Every structure is written in C-alpha cells, then in structure tokens.
mmCIF file of C-alpha atoms in Angstrom:
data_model
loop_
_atom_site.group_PDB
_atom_site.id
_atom_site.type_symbol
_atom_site.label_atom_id
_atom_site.label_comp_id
_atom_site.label_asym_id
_atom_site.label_seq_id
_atom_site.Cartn_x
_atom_site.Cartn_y
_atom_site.Cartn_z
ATOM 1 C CA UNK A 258 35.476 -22.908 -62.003
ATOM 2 C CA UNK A 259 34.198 -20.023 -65.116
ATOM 3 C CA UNK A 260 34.012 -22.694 -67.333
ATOM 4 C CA UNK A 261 33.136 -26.854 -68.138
ATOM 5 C CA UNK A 262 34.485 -28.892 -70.747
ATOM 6 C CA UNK A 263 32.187 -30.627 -72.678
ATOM 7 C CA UNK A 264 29.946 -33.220 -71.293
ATOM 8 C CA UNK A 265 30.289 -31.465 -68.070
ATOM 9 C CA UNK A 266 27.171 -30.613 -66.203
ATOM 10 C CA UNK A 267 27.407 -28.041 -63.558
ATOM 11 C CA UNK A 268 25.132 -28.949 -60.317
ATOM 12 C CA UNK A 269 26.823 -26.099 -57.305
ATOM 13 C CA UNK A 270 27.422 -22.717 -57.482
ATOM 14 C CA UNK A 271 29.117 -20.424 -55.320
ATOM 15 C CA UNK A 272 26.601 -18.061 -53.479
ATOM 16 C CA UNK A 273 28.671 -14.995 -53.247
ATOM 17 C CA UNK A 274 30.115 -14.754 -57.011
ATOM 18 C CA UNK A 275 27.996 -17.341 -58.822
ATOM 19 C CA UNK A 276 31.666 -19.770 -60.120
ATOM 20 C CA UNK A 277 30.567 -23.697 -60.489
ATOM 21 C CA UNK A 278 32.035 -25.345 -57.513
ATOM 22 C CA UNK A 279 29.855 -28.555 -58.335
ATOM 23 C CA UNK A 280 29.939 -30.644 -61.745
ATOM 24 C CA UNK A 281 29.508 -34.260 -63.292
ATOM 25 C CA UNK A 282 29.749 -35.892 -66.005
ATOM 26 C CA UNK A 283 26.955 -36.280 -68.594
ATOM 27 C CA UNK A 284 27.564 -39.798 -68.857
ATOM 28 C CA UNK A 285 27.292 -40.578 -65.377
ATOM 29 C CA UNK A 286 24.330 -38.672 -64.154
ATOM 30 C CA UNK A 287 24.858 -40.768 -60.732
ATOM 31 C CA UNK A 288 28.249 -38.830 -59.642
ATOM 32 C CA UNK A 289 30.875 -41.436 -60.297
ATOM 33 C CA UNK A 290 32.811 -38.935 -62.455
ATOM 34 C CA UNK A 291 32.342 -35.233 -60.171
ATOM 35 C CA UNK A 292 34.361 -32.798 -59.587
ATOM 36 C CA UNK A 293 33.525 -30.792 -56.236
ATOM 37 C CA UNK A 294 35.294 -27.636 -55.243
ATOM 38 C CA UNK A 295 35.425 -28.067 -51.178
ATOM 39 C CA UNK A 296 37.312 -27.354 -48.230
ATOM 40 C CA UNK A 297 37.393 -29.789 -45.641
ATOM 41 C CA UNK A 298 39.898 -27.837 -43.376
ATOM 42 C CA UNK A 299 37.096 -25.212 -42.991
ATOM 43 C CA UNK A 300 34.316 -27.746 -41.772
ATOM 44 C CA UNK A 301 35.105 -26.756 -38.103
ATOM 45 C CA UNK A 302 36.169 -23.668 -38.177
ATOM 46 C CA UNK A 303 32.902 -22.414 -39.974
ATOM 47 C CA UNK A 304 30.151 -24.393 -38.351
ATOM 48 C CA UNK A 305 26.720 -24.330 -40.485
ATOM 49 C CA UNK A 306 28.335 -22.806 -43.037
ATOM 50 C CA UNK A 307 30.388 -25.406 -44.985
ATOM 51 C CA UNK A 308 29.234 -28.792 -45.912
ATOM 52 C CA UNK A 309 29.677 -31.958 -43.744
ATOM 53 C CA UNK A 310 32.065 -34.756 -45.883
ATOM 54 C CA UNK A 311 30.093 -37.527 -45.051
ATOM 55 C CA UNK A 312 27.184 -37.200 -47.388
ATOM 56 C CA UNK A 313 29.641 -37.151 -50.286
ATOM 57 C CA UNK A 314 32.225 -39.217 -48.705
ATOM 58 C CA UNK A 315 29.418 -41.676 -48.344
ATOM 59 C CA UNK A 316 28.087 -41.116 -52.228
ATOM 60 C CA UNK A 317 31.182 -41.390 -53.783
ATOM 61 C CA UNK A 318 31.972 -45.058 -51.036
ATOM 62 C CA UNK A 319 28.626 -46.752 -52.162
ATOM 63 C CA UNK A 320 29.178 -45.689 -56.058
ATOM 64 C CA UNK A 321 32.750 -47.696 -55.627
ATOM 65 C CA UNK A 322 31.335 -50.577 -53.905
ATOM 66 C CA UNK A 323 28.222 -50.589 -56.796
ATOM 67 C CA UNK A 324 30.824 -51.034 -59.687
ATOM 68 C CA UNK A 325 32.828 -53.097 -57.594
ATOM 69 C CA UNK A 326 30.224 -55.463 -57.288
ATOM 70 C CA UNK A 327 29.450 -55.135 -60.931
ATOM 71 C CA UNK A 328 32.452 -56.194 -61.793
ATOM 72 C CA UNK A 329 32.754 -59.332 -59.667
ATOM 73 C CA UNK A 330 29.963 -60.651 -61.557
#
C-alpha cells in the first residue's frame, strides 16, 4: 500500500521498500477495523522470517468475542 484513505493510520511497513503493509482505523485504535498485508502460504516456507497467524488470528478472535458480548447485553 503507497497510500491510506483518510482516518487510516499506518502501524507496518515493509523493510525492504518502506510500502504500509499494516493499518487501522482511527476510530478503532484497538484493531477491529485493520487491514494487514500478509502471506500465510509463506509462514513455512520462510521460517523466522514471516509472522506467525496466531497473534493476529488471536487479536482479531477476542476483539469479535468483546463486541459480541457487548452486544448481548
């Protein structure tokens, strides 16, 4: 990503040419509107190198079960 739209807030960059592969919405400083430029399919073929899922898998599961709850009440 070169650019954000407005009200987005870039948070990961991309080492080797500096493009925003990481953003979120202003109004949701907590990730629960994110965009996230990732490749899962290279996880195991580039060990150390890319990101595990589970740390955002997990985020993005508890943020869902948070409003969920919220909204029960």
């Amino acid at each position: 990503i070169k650019y954000l739209g407005k009200g987005l807030i870039a948070d990961a960059w991309c080492k080797e040419d500096g493009l925003i592969e990481g953003f979120f919405h202003e109004s949701t400083p907590e990730g629960s509107i994110m965009g996230i430029q990732w490749h899962p399919e290279f996880f195991h073929h580039f060990p150390g190198k890319v990101i595990p899922p589970e740390p955002m898998l997990n985020h993005w599961l508890e943020l869902c079960r948070t409003k969920r709850t919220m909204l029960e009440i």
